[in-house]
mmCIF file of C-alpha atoms in Angstrom:
data_model
loop_
_atom_site.group_PDB
_atom_site.id
_atom_site.type_symbol
_atom_site.label_atom_id
_atom_site.label_comp_id
_atom_site.label_asym_id
_atom_site.label_seq_id
_atom_site.Cartn_x
_atom_site.Cartn_y
_atom_site.Cartn_z
ATOM 1 C CA MET A 1 -29.963 0.153 25.323
ATOM 2 C CA ARG A 2 -27.717 -1.901 23.711
ATOM 3 C CA THR A 3 -25.900 -3.771 25.436
ATOM 4 C CA THR A 4 -21.929 -4.860 23.936
ATOM 5 C CA LYS A 5 -20.887 -8.511 23.236
ATOM 6 C CA ALA A 6 -17.897 -9.591 24.122
ATOM 7 C CA THR A 7 -18.435 -11.339 20.610
ATOM 8 C CA ASP A 8 -18.636 -8.447 19.419
ATOM 9 C CA THR A 9 -16.138 -7.034 17.070
ATOM 10 C CA GLU A 10 -15.056 -4.269 14.966
ATOM 11 C CA HIS A 11 -15.331 -4.685 11.482
ATOM 12 C CA ALA A 12 -12.413 -4.476 9.323
ATOM 13 C CA ARG A 13 -11.545 -2.046 6.901
ATOM 14 C CA CYS A 14 -10.231 -1.394 3.236
ATOM 15 C CA THR A 15 -6.588 0.522 3.445
ATOM 16 C CA LYS A 16 -7.406 2.142 0.825
ATOM 17 C CA CYS A 17 -11.276 2.787 0.150
ATOM 18 C CA GLY A 18 -11.950 2.124 3.590
ATOM 19 C CA ARG A 19 -15.156 0.444 3.430
ATOM 20 C CA ARG A 20 -16.557 -2.446 5.439
ATOM 21 C CA LEU A 21 -14.284 -5.570 4.129
ATOM 22 C CA ARG A 22 -16.856 -8.855 4.947
ATOM 23 C CA LEU A 23 -13.996 -10.742 5.129
ATOM 24 C CA PRO A 24 -10.698 -9.996 6.585
ATOM 25 C CA SER A 25 -8.066 -10.206 4.559
ATOM 26 C CA PRO A 26 -4.196 -10.360 4.844
ATOM 27 C CA ASP A 27 -3.413 -8.020 2.552
ATOM 28 C CA GLY A 28 -5.882 -5.161 4.202
ATOM 29 C CA TYR A 29 -7.419 -4.334 0.988
ATOM 30 C CA GLY A 30 -10.762 -5.314 -0.824
ATOM 31 C CA PRO A 31 -11.432 -7.387 -3.475
ATOM 32 C CA LYS A 32 -12.304 -4.197 -5.812
ATOM 33 C CA CYS A 33 -8.619 -2.678 -4.334
ATOM 34 C CA ARG A 34 -7.285 -5.604 -4.759
ATOM 35 C CA GLN A 35 -7.831 -5.999 -8.661
ATOM 36 C CA LYS A 36 -7.517 -2.089 -8.790
ATOM 37 C CA ILE A 37 -4.066 -2.590 -7.280
ATOM 38 C CA ARG A 38 -2.679 -5.676 -9.326
ATOM 39 C CA ARG A 39 -4.239 -4.041 -12.204
ATOM 40 C CA ALA A 40 -2.026 -1.442 -11.987
ATOM 41 C CA THR A 41 1.227 -3.029 -10.865
ATOM 42 C CA ARG A 42 1.436 -3.887 -15.056
ATOM 43 C CA ALA A 43 0.665 -0.669 -16.522
ATOM 44 C CA PRO A 44 3.540 0.007 -18.962
ATOM 45 C CA GLU A 45 5.226 3.218 -16.684
ATOM 46 C CA LEU A 46 6.600 0.917 -14.051
ATOM 47 C CA ALA A 47 8.856 -0.358 -17.636
ATOM 48 C CA GLN A 48 10.656 2.676 -16.651
ATOM 49 C CA TYR A 49 12.487 0.905 -13.391
ATOM 50 C CA LYS A 50 14.412 -2.451 -12.654
ATOM 51 C CA PRO A 51 12.035 -5.187 -12.892
ATOM 52 C CA HIS A 52 13.474 -6.591 -9.570
ATOM 53 C CA LEU A 53 12.668 -3.844 -7.346
ATOM 54 C CA VAL A 54 9.200 -3.778 -8.816
ATOM 55 C CA GLU A 55 8.422 -7.519 -7.483
ATOM 56 C CA ALA A 56 9.758 -6.328 -5.066
ATOM 57 C CA ALA A 57 7.381 -3.598 -4.632
ATOM 58 C CA VAL A 58 4.073 -5.809 -5.713
ATOM 59 C CA GLU A 59 5.401 -8.075 -2.437
ATOM 60 C CA LEU A 60 5.858 -5.186 -0.308
ATOM 61 C CA LEU A 61 2.161 -3.924 -1.254
ATOM 62 C CA GLU A 62 0.549 -7.974 -1.750
ATOM 63 C CA GLN A 63 1.934 -8.448 2.404
ATOM 64 C CA GLY A 64 -0.200 -5.048 3.314
ATOM 65 C CA GLY A 65 2.723 -3.131 4.070
ATOM 66 C CA LEU A 66 2.260 0.120 2.647
ATOM 67 C CA VAL A 67 -0.371 1.855 4.622
ATOM 68 C CA VAL A 68 -1.392 5.131 4.338
ATOM 69 C CA LEU A 69 -0.788 8.069 6.823
ATOM 70 C CA ARG A 70 -2.266 11.268 5.623
ATOM 71 C CA LYS A 71 -3.198 12.115 1.832
ATOM 72 C CA SER A 72 -3.635 15.426 1.235
ATOM 73 C CA SER A 73 -4.654 17.055 -2.537
ATOM 74 C CA LYS A 74 -0.639 17.060 -3.472
ATOM 75 C CA ASN A 75 0.203 13.497 -2.191
ATOM 76 C CA LEU A 76 -0.368 10.966 -0.470
ATOM 77 C CA VAL A 77 2.633 10.207 1.912
ATOM 78 C CA PHE A 78 2.865 5.984 3.691
ATOM 79 C CA LEU A 79 4.436 3.915 6.217
ATOM 80 C CA ALA A 80 5.896 1.186 4.971
ATOM 81 C CA VAL A 81 7.565 -1.633 6.089
ATOM 82 C CA SER A 82 10.777 -3.330 6.088
ATOM 83 C CA SER A 83 12.162 -6.269 4.551
ATOM 84 C CA ASP A 84 12.331 -7.633 7.910
ATOM 85 C CA GLY A 85 9.054 -6.017 9.204
ATOM 86 C CA SER A 86 11.527 -3.941 12.627
ATOM 87 C CA THR A 87 11.896 -0.401 11.063
ATOM 88 C CA THR A 88 9.059 2.336 8.911
ATOM 89 C CA TYR A 89 9.712 4.310 6.631
ATOM 90 C CA ARG A 90 7.533 7.105 5.320
ATOM 91 C CA THR A 91 7.333 7.080 1.948
ATOM 92 C CA ALA A 92 5.731 9.346 -0.824
ATOM 93 C CA ARG A 93 6.311 8.588 -3.995
ATOM 94 C CA ALA A 94 8.096 11.810 -4.192
ATOM 95 C CA ALA A 95 10.890 10.367 -1.589
ATOM 96 C CA CYS A 96 11.241 8.190 0.777
ATOM 97 C CA THR A 97 13.409 7.904 3.654
ATOM 98 C CA CYS A 98 14.865 4.257 3.614
ATOM 99 C CA PRO A 99 18.230 3.512 3.536
ATOM 100 C CA ALA A 100 18.127 3.090 -0.072
ATOM 101 C CA GLY A 101 15.890 6.363 -1.110
ATOM 102 C CA LEU A 102 18.304 8.835 1.277
ATOM 103 C CA LYS A 103 20.855 7.722 -1.302
ATOM 104 C CA ALA A 104 18.274 8.059 -4.400
ATOM 105 C CA ILE A 105 21.474 6.348 -7.183
ATOM 106 C CA ASN A 106 17.763 3.803 -7.761
ATOM 107 C CA VAL A 107 14.083 3.913 -6.443
ATOM 108 C CA CYS A 108 13.067 2.284 -3.690
ATOM 109 C CA LYS A 109 10.383 -0.905 -3.660
ATOM 110 C CA HIS A 110 8.709 1.949 -1.396
ATOM 111 C CA ARG A 111 8.505 5.180 -4.331
ATOM 112 C CA ILE A 112 7.916 2.832 -6.503
ATOM 113 C CA ALA A 113 4.988 0.806 -3.957
ATOM 114 C CA ALA A 114 3.525 4.359 -3.242
ATOM 115 C CA HIS A 115 3.500 4.710 -7.195
ATOM 116 C CA VAL A 116 1.423 1.506 -8.275
ATOM 117 C CA PHE A 117 -1.160 2.369 -5.535
ATOM 118 C CA GLY A 118 -1.068 5.792 -6.907
ATOM 119 C CA LEU A 119 -1.893 4.551 -10.324
ATOM 120 C CA ALA A 120 -4.860 2.166 -8.245
ATOM 121 C CA SER A 121 -6.510 4.865 -7.576
#
């Protein structure tokens, strides 16, 4: 029978692929997933969005502010953290519940981050 000690801790897992991480990272991604996401941030498909929103989306991903909430065969649904960190929004590539996403004048940074996450798959 194995006893657990106070020093035993649960290993961190990559928020993208779920693999166990040897060293926890602030963004929650493993090295391979982080590399895929960084490569996806330079994709030509992102040229359709405003550059400052793409930068904000990349910053959101680098800070670990986008967490997979539900994964289905049709789409991914994420929880995205607001700029000040006080609110979370449900977002997907098609829609977002943030104020900018509800107005739908421009695509919000949360939806762009979801697009980048999808391109990294």
